[in-house]
mmCIF file of C-alpha atoms and ligand atoms in Angstrom:
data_model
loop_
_atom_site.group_PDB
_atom_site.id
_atom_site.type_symbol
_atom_site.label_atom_id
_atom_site.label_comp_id
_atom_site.label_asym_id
_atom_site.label_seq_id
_atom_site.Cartn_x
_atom_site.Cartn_y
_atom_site.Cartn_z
ATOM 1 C CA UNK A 228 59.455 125.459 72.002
ATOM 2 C CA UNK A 229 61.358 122.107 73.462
ATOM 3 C CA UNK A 230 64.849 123.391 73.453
ATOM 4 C CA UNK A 231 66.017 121.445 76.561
ATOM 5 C CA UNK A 232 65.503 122.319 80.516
ATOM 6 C CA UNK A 233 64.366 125.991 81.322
ATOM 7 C CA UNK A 234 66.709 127.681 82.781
ATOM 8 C CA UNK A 235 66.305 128.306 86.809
ATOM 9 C CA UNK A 236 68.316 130.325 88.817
ATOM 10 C CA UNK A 237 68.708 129.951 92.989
ATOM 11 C CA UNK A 238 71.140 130.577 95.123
ATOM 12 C CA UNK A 239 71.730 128.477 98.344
ATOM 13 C CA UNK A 240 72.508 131.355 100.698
ATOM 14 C CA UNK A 241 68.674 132.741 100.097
ATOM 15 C CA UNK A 242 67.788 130.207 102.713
ATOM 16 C CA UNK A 243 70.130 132.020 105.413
ATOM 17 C CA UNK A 244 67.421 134.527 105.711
ATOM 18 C CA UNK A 245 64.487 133.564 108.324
ATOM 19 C CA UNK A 246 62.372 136.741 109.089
ATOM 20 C CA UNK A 247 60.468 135.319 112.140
ATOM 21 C CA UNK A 248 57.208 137.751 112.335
ATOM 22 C CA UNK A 249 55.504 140.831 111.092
ATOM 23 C CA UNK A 250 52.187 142.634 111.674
ATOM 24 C CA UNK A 251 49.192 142.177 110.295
ATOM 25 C CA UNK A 252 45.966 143.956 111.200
ATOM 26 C CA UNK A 253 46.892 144.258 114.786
ATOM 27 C CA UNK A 254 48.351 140.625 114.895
ATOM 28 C CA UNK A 255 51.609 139.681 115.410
ATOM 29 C CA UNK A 256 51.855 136.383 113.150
ATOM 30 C CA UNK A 257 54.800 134.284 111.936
ATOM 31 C CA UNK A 258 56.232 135.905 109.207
ATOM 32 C CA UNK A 259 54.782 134.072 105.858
ATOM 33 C CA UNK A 260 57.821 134.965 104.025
ATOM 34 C CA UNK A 261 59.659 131.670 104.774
ATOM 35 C CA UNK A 262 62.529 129.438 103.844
ATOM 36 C CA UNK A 263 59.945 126.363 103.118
ATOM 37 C CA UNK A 264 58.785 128.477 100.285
ATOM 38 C CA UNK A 265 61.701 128.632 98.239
ATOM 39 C CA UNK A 266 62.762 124.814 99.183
ATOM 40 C CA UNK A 267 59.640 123.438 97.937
ATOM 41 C CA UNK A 268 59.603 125.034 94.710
ATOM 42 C CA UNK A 269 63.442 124.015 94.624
ATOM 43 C CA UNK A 270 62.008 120.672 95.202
ATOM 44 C CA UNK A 271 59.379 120.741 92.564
ATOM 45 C CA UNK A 272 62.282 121.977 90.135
ATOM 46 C CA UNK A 273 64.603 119.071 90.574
ATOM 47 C CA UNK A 274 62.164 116.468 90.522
ATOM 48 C CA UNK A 275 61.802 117.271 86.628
ATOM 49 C CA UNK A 276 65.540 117.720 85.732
ATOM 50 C CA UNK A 277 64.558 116.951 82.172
ATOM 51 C CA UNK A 278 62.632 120.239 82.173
ATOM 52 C CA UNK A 279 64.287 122.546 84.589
ATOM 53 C CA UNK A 280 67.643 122.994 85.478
ATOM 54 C CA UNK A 281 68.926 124.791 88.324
ATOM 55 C CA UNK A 282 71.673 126.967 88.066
ATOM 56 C CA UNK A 283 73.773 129.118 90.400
ATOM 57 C CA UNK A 284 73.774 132.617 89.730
ATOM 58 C CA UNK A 285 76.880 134.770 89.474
ATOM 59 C CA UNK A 286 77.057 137.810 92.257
ATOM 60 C CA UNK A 287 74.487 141.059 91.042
ATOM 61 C CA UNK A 288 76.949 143.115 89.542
ATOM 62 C CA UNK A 289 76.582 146.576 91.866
ATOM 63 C CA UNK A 290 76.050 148.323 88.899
ATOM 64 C CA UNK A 291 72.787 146.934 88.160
ATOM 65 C CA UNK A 292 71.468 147.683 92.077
ATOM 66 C CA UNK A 293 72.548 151.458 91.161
ATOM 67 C CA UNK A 294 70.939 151.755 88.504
ATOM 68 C CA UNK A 295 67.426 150.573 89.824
ATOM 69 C CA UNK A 296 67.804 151.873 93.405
ATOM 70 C CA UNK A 297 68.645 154.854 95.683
ATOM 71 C CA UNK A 298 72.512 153.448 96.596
ATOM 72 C CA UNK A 299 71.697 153.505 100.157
ATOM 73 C CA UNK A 300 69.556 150.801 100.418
ATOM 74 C CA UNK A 301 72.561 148.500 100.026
ATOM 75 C CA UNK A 302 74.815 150.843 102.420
ATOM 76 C CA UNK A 303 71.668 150.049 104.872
ATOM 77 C CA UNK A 304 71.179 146.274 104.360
ATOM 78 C CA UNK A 305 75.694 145.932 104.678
ATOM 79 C CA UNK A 306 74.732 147.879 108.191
ATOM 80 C CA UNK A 307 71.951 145.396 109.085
ATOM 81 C CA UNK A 308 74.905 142.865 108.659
ATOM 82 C CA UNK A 309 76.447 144.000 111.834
ATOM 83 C CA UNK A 310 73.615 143.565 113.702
ATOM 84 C CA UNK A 311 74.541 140.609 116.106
ATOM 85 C CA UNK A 312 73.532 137.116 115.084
ATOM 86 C CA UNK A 313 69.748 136.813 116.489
ATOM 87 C CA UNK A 314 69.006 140.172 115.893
ATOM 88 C CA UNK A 315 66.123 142.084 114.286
ATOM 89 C CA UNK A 316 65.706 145.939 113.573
ATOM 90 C CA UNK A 317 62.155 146.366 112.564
ATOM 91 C CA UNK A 318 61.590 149.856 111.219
ATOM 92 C CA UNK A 319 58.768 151.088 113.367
ATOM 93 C CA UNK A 320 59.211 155.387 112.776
ATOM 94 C CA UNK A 321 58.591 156.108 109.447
ATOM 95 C CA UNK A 322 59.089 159.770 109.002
ATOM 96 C CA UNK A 323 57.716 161.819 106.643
ATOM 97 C CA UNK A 324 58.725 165.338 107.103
ATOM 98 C CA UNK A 325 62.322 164.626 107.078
ATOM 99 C CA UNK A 326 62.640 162.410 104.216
ATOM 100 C CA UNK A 327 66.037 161.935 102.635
ATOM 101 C CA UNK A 328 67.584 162.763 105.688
ATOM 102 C CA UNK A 329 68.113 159.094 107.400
ATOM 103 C CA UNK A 330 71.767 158.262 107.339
ATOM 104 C CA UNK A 331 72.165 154.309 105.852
ATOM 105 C CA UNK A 332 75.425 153.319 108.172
ATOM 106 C CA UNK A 333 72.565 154.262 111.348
ATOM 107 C CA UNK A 334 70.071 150.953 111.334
ATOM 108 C CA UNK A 335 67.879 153.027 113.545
ATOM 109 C CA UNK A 336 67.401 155.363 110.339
ATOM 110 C CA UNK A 337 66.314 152.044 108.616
ATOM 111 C CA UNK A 338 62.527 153.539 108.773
ATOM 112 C CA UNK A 339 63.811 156.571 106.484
ATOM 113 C CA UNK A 340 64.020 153.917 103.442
ATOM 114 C CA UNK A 341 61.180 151.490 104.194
ATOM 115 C CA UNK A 342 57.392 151.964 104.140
ATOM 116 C CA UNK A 343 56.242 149.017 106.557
ATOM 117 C CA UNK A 344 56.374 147.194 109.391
ATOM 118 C CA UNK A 345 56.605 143.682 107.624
ATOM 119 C CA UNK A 346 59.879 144.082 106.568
ATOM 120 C CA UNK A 347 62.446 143.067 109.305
ATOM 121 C CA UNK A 348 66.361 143.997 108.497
ATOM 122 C CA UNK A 349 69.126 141.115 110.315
ATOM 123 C CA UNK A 350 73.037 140.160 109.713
ATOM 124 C CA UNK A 351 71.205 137.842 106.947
ATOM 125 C CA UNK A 352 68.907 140.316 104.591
ATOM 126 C CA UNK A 353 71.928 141.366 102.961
ATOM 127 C CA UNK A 354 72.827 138.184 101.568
ATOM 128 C CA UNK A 355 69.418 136.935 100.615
ATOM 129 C CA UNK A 356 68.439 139.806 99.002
ATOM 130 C CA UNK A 357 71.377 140.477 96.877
ATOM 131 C CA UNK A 358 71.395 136.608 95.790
ATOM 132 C CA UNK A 359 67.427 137.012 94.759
ATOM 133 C CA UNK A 360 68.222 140.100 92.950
ATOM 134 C CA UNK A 361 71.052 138.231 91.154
ATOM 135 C CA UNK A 362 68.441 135.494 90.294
ATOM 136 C CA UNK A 363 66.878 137.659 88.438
ATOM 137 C CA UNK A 364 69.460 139.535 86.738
ATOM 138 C CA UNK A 365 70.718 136.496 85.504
ATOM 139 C CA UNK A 366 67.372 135.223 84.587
ATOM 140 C CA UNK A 367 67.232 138.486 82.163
ATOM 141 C CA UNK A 368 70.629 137.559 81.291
ATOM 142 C CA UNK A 369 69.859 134.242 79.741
ATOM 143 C CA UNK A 370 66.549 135.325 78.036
ATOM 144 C CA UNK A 371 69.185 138.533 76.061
ATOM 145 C CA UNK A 372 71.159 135.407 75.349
ATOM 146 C CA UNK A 373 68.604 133.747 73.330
ATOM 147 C CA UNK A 374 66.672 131.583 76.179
ATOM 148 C CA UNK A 375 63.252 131.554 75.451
ATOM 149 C CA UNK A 376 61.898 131.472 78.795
ATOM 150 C CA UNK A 377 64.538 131.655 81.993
ATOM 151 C CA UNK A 378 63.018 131.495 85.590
ATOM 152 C CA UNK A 379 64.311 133.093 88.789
ATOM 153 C CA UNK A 380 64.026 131.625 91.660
ATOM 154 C CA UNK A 381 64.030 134.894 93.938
ATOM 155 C CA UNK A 382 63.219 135.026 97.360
ATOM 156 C CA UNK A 383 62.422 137.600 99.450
ATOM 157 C CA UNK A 384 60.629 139.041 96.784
ATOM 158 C CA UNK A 385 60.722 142.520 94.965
ATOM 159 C CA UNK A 386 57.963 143.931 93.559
ATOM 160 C CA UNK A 387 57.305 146.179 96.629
ATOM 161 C CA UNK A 388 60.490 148.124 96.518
ATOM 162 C CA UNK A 389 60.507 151.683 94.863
ATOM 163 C CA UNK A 390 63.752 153.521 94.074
ATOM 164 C CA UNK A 391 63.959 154.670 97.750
ATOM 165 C CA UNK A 392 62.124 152.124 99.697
ATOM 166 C CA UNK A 393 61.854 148.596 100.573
ATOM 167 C CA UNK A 394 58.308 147.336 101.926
ATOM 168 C CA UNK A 395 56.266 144.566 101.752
ATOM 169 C CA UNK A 396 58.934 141.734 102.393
ATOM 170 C CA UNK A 397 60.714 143.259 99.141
ATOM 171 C CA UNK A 398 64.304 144.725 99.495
ATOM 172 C CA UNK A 399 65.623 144.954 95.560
ATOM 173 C CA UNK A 400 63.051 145.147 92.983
ATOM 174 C CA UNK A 401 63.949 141.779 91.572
ATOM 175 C CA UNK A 402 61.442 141.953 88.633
ATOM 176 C CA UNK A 403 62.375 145.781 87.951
ATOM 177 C CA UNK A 404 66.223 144.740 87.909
ATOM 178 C CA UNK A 405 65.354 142.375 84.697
ATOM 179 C CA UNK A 406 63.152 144.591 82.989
ATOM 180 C CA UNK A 407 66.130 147.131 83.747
ATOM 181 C CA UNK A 408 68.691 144.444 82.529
ATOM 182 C CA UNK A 409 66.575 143.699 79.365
ATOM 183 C CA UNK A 410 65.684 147.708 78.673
ATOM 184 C CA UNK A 411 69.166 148.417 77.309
ATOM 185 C CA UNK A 412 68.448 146.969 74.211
ATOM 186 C CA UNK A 413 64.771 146.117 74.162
ATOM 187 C CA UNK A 414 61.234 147.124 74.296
ATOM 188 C CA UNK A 415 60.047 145.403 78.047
ATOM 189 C CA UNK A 416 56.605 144.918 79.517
ATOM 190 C CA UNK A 417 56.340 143.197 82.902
ATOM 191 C CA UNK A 418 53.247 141.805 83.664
ATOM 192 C CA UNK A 419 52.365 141.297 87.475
ATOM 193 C CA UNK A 420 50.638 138.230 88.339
ATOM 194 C CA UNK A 421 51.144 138.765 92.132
ATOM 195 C CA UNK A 422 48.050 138.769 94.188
ATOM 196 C CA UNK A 423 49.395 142.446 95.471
ATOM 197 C CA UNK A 424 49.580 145.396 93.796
ATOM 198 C CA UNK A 425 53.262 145.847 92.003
ATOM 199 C CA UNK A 426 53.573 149.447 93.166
ATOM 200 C CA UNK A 427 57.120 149.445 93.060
ATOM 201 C CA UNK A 428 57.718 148.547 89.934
ATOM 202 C CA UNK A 429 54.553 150.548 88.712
ATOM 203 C CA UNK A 430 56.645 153.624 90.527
ATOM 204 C CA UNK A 431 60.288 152.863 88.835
ATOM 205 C CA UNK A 432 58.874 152.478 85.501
ATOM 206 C CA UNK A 433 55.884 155.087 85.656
ATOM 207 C CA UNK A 434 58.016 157.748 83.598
ATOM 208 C CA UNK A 435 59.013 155.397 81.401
ATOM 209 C CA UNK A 436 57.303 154.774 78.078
ATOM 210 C CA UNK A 437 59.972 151.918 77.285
ATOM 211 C CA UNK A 438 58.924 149.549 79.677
ATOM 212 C CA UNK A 439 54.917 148.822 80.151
ATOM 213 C CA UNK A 440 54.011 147.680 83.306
ATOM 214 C CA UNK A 441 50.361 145.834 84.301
ATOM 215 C CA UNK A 442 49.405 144.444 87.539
ATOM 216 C CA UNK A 443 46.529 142.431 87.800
ATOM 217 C CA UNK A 444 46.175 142.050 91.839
ATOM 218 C CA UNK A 445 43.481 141.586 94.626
ATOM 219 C CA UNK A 446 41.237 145.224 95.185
ATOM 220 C CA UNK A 447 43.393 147.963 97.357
ATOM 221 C CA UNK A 448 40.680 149.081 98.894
ATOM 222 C CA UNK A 449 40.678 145.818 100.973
ATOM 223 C CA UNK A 450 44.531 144.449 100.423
ATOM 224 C CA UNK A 451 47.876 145.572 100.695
ATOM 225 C CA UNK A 452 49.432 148.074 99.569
ATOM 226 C CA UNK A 453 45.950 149.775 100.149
ATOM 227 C CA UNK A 454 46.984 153.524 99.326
ATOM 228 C CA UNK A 455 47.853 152.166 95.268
ATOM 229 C CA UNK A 456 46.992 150.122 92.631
ATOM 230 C CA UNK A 457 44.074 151.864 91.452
ATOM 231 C CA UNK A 458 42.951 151.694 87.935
ATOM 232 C CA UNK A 459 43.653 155.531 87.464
ATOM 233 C CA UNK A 460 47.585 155.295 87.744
ATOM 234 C CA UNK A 461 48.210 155.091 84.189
ATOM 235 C CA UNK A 462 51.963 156.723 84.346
ATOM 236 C CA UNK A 463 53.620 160.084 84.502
ATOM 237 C CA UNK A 464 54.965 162.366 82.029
ATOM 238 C CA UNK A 465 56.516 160.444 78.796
ATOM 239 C CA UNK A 466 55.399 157.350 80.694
ATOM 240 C CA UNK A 467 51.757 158.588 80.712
ATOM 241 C CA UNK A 468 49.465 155.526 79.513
ATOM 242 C CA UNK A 469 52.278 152.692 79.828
ATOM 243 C CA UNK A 470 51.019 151.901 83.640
ATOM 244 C CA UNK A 471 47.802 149.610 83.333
ATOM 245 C CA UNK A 472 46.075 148.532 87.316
ATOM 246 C CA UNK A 473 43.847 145.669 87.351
ATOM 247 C CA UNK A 474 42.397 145.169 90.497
ATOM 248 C CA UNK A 475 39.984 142.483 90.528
ATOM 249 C CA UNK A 476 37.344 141.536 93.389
ATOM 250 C CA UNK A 477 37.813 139.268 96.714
ATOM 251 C CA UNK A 478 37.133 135.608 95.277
ATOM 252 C CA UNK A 479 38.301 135.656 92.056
ATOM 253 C CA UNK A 480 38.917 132.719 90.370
ATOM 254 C CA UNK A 481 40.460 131.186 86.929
ATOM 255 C CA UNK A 482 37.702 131.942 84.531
ATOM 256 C CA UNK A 483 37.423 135.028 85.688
ATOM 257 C CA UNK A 484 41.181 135.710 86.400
ATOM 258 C CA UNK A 485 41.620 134.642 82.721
ATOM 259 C CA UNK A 486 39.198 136.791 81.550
ATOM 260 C CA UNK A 487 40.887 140.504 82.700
ATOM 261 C CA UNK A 488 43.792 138.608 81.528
ATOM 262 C CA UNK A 489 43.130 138.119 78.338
ATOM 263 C CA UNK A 490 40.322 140.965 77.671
ATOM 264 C CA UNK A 491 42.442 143.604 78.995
ATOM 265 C CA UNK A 492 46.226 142.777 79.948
ATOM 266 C CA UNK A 493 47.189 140.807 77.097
ATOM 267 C CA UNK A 494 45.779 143.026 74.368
ATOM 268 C CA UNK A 495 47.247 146.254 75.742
ATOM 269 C CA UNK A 496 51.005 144.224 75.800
ATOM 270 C CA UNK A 497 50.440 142.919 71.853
ATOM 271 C CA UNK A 498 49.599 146.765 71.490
ATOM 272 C CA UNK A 499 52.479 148.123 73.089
ATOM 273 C CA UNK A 500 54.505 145.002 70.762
ATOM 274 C CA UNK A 501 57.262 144.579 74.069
ATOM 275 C CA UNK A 502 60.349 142.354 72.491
ATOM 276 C CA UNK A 503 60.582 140.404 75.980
ATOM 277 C CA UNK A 504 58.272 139.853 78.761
ATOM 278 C CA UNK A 505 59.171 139.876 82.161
ATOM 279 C CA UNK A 506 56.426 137.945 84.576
ATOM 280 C CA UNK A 507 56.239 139.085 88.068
ATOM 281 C CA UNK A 508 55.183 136.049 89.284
ATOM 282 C CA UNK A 509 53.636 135.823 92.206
ATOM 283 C CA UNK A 510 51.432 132.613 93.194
ATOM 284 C CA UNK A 511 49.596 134.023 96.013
ATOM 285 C CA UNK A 512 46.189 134.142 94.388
ATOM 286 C CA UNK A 513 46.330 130.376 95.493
ATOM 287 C CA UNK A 514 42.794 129.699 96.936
ATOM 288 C CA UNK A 515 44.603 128.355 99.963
ATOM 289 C CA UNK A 516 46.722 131.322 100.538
ATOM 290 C CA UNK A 517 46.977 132.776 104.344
ATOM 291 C CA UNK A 518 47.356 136.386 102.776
ATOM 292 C CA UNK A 519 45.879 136.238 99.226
ATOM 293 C CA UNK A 520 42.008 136.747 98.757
ATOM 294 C CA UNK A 521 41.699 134.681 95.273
ATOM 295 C CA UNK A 522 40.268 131.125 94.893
ATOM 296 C CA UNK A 523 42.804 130.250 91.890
ATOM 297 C CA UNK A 524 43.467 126.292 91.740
ATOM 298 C CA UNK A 525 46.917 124.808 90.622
ATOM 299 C CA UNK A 526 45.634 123.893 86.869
ATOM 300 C CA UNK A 527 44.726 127.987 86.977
ATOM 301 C CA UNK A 528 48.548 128.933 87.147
ATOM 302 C CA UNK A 529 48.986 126.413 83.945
ATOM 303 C CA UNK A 530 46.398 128.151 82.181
ATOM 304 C CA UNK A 531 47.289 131.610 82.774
ATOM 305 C CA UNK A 532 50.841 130.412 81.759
ATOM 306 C CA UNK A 533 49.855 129.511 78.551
ATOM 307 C CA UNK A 534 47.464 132.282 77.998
ATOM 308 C CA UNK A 535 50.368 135.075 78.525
ATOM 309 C CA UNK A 536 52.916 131.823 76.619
ATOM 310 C CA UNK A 537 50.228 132.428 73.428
ATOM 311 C CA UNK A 538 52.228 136.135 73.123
ATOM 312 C CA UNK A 539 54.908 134.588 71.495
ATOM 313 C CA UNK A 540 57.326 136.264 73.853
ATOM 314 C CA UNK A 541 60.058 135.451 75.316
ATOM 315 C CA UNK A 542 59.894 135.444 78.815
ATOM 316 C CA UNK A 543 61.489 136.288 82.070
ATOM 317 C CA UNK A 544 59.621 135.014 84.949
ATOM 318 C CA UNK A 545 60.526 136.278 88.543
ATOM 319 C CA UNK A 546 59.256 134.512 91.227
ATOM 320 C CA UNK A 547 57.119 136.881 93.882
ATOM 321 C CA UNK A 548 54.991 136.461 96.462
ATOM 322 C CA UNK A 549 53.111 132.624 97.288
ATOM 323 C CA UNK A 550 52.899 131.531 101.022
ATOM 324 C CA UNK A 551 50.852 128.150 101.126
ATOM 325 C CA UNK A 552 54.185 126.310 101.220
ATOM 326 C CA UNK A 553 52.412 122.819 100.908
ATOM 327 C CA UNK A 554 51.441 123.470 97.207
ATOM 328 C CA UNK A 555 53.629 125.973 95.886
ATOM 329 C CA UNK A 556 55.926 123.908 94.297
ATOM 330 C CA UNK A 557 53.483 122.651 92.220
ATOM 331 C CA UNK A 558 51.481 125.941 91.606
ATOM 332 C CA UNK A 559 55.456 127.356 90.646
ATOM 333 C CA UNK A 560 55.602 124.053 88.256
ATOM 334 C CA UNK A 561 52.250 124.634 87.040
ATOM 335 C CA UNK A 562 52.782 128.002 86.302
ATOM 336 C CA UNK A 563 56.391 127.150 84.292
ATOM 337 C CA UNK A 564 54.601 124.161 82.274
ATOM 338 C CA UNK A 565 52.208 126.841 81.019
ATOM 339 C CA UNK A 566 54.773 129.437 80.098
ATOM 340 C CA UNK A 567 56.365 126.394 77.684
ATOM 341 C CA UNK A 568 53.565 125.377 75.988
ATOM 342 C CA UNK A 569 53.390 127.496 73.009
HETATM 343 C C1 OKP B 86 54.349 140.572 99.507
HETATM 344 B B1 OKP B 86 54.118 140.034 98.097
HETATM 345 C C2 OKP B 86 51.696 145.107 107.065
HETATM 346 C C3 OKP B 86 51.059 143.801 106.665
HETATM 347 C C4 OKP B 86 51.096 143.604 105.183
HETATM 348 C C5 OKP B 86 52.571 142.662 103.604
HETATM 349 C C6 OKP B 86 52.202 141.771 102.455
HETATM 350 C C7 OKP B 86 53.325 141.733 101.454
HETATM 351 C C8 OKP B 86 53.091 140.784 100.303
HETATM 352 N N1 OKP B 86 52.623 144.936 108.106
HETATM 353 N N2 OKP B 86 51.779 142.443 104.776
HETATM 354 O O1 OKP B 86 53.611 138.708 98.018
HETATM 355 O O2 OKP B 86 53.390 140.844 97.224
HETATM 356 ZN ZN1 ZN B 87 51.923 139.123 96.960
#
């Protein structure tokens, strides 16, 4: 499959957005969601312009958003652009009794659509978050075209954000956007290689028998998103038995990553028969990773490319979560290389 440079999509204005801390069992730490992560895989990208090529993406068409999420989350994020330069609203009420009644245009109603304290709204998450949704829109885009493998560069992240919500340093559902993209006219399975739990994908798609969805992620027991992710979501209604949860054990590494991948989450996609993959693709099972609890190496993230490559598929792959900045433009590289080697 050498039919010139993959396809990558980033937008410059992703870097605007600098969340500066968030919570984390009792600790106030720096937020690990940074600009350094995207500009070192950037980096890694155009040092090989033989093999990738970095592309621009057009604006998300609104359309698409609507379709995947609750329309108020982008009334809420175009209030969070008021908010004066320097300025954070961190949802810290989350109410429960009273849901559906925050009002969007009020950014101390923010908690109404969000699920956690990680997830800081400023004049800039707007504009990030709409760009990294358009990565990936455009990645699907290019794969319906005929690509067979596109890459988006997306940053913050989106695997965390239901319908409703946002959470977990996710404001669109970047990966569920291109399965949504792809859907129209195709059988989709996304396949979650984050080290956390995809619950909101799992949650858009858990009705769905269309689109599969698999997560292969670090026990919720002992990692976020803690109250999902469990092996016994299997889907809802007509979507009942296209959800599959892998959660594997603290320490895991590649042989033993590889092995649930290809002894469970591979077989159940070539049984489903998906037209187009879309690869949630998260690099924070990086042994080295501040918030990840797997010992995977960069040569693992080439493997487990190639193993889910060996489908035959093509392939969206939406960059997720990954927060040991000094290596993950190589692990994002790594993971790419494998993806093209079939
Ligand atoms: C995003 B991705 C709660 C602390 C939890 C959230 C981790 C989000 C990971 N305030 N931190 O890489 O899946
Ligand atoms: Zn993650």
């Amino acid at each position: 499959m050498s039919t010139g440079p993959i396809p990558c999509f980033f937008h410059p204005e992703q870097l605007d957005f600098k969340p500066r801390y968030e919570w984390a069992f009792g600790e106030r730490i720096d937020h690990p969601e940074t600009t350094a992560r995207a500009e070192n895989i950037l980096a890694a990208l155009r040092a090989d312009p033989e093999r990738f090529e970095v592309i621009a993406p057009a604006r998300v068409p609104l359309g698409a958003i609507r379709q995947a999420h609750n329309y108020k989350l982008v009334t809420l994020y175009n209030t969070a652009s008021l908010l004066p330069e320097g300025e954070t609203f961190y949802p810290s009420v989350f109410p429960r009794e009273s849901l559906g009644k925050g009002d969007p245009t009020n950014i101390r109603h923010a908690g109404a659509f969000c699920f956690d304290s990680g997830t800081p709204l400023n004049a800039q998450t707007w504009t990030a978050a709409s760009w990294s949704a358009a990565c990936a829109f455009e990645a699907a885009g290019a794969v319906a075209k005929g690509a067979p493998l596109a890459y988006a560069l997306s940053r913050p992240p989106g695997h965390h954000a239901t319908r409703e919500h946002f959470g977990g340093y996710s404001y669109f559902n970047n990966s569920g956007i291109a399965a949504r993209r792809l859907r129209r006219d195709a059988r989709v399975a996304v396949l979650d290689i984050d080290f956390h739990h995809g619950n909101g994908t799992q949650s858009m798609f858990e009705r769905d028998d269309r689109v599969l969805t698999i997560s292969l992620h670090g026990d919720p027991l002992e990692y976020y998103p803690f109250y999902c992710g469990f092996p016994g979501e299997t889907g809802k209604g007509r979507g009942a038995g296209y959800n599959l949860n892998l959660p594997l054990p603290q320490g895991t590494d590649g042989d033993a990553y590889l092995d649930a991948l290809e002894s469970h989450a591979l077989p159940a996609i070539r049984h489903f028969a998906p037209e187009v993959l879309v690869i949630a693709a998260g690099l924070d099972g990086y042994y080295l990773d501040p918030i990840g609890g797997f010992a995977l190496r960069t040569e693992d993230f080439e493997r487990i490319g190639a193993s889910i490559a060996s489908l035959g598929l093509p392939m969206v792959a939406v960059q997720e979560g990954g927060y040991y900045t000094p290596d993950i433009g190589a692990n994002a590289a790594a993971l790419l290389t494998g993806l093209s080697s079939v």
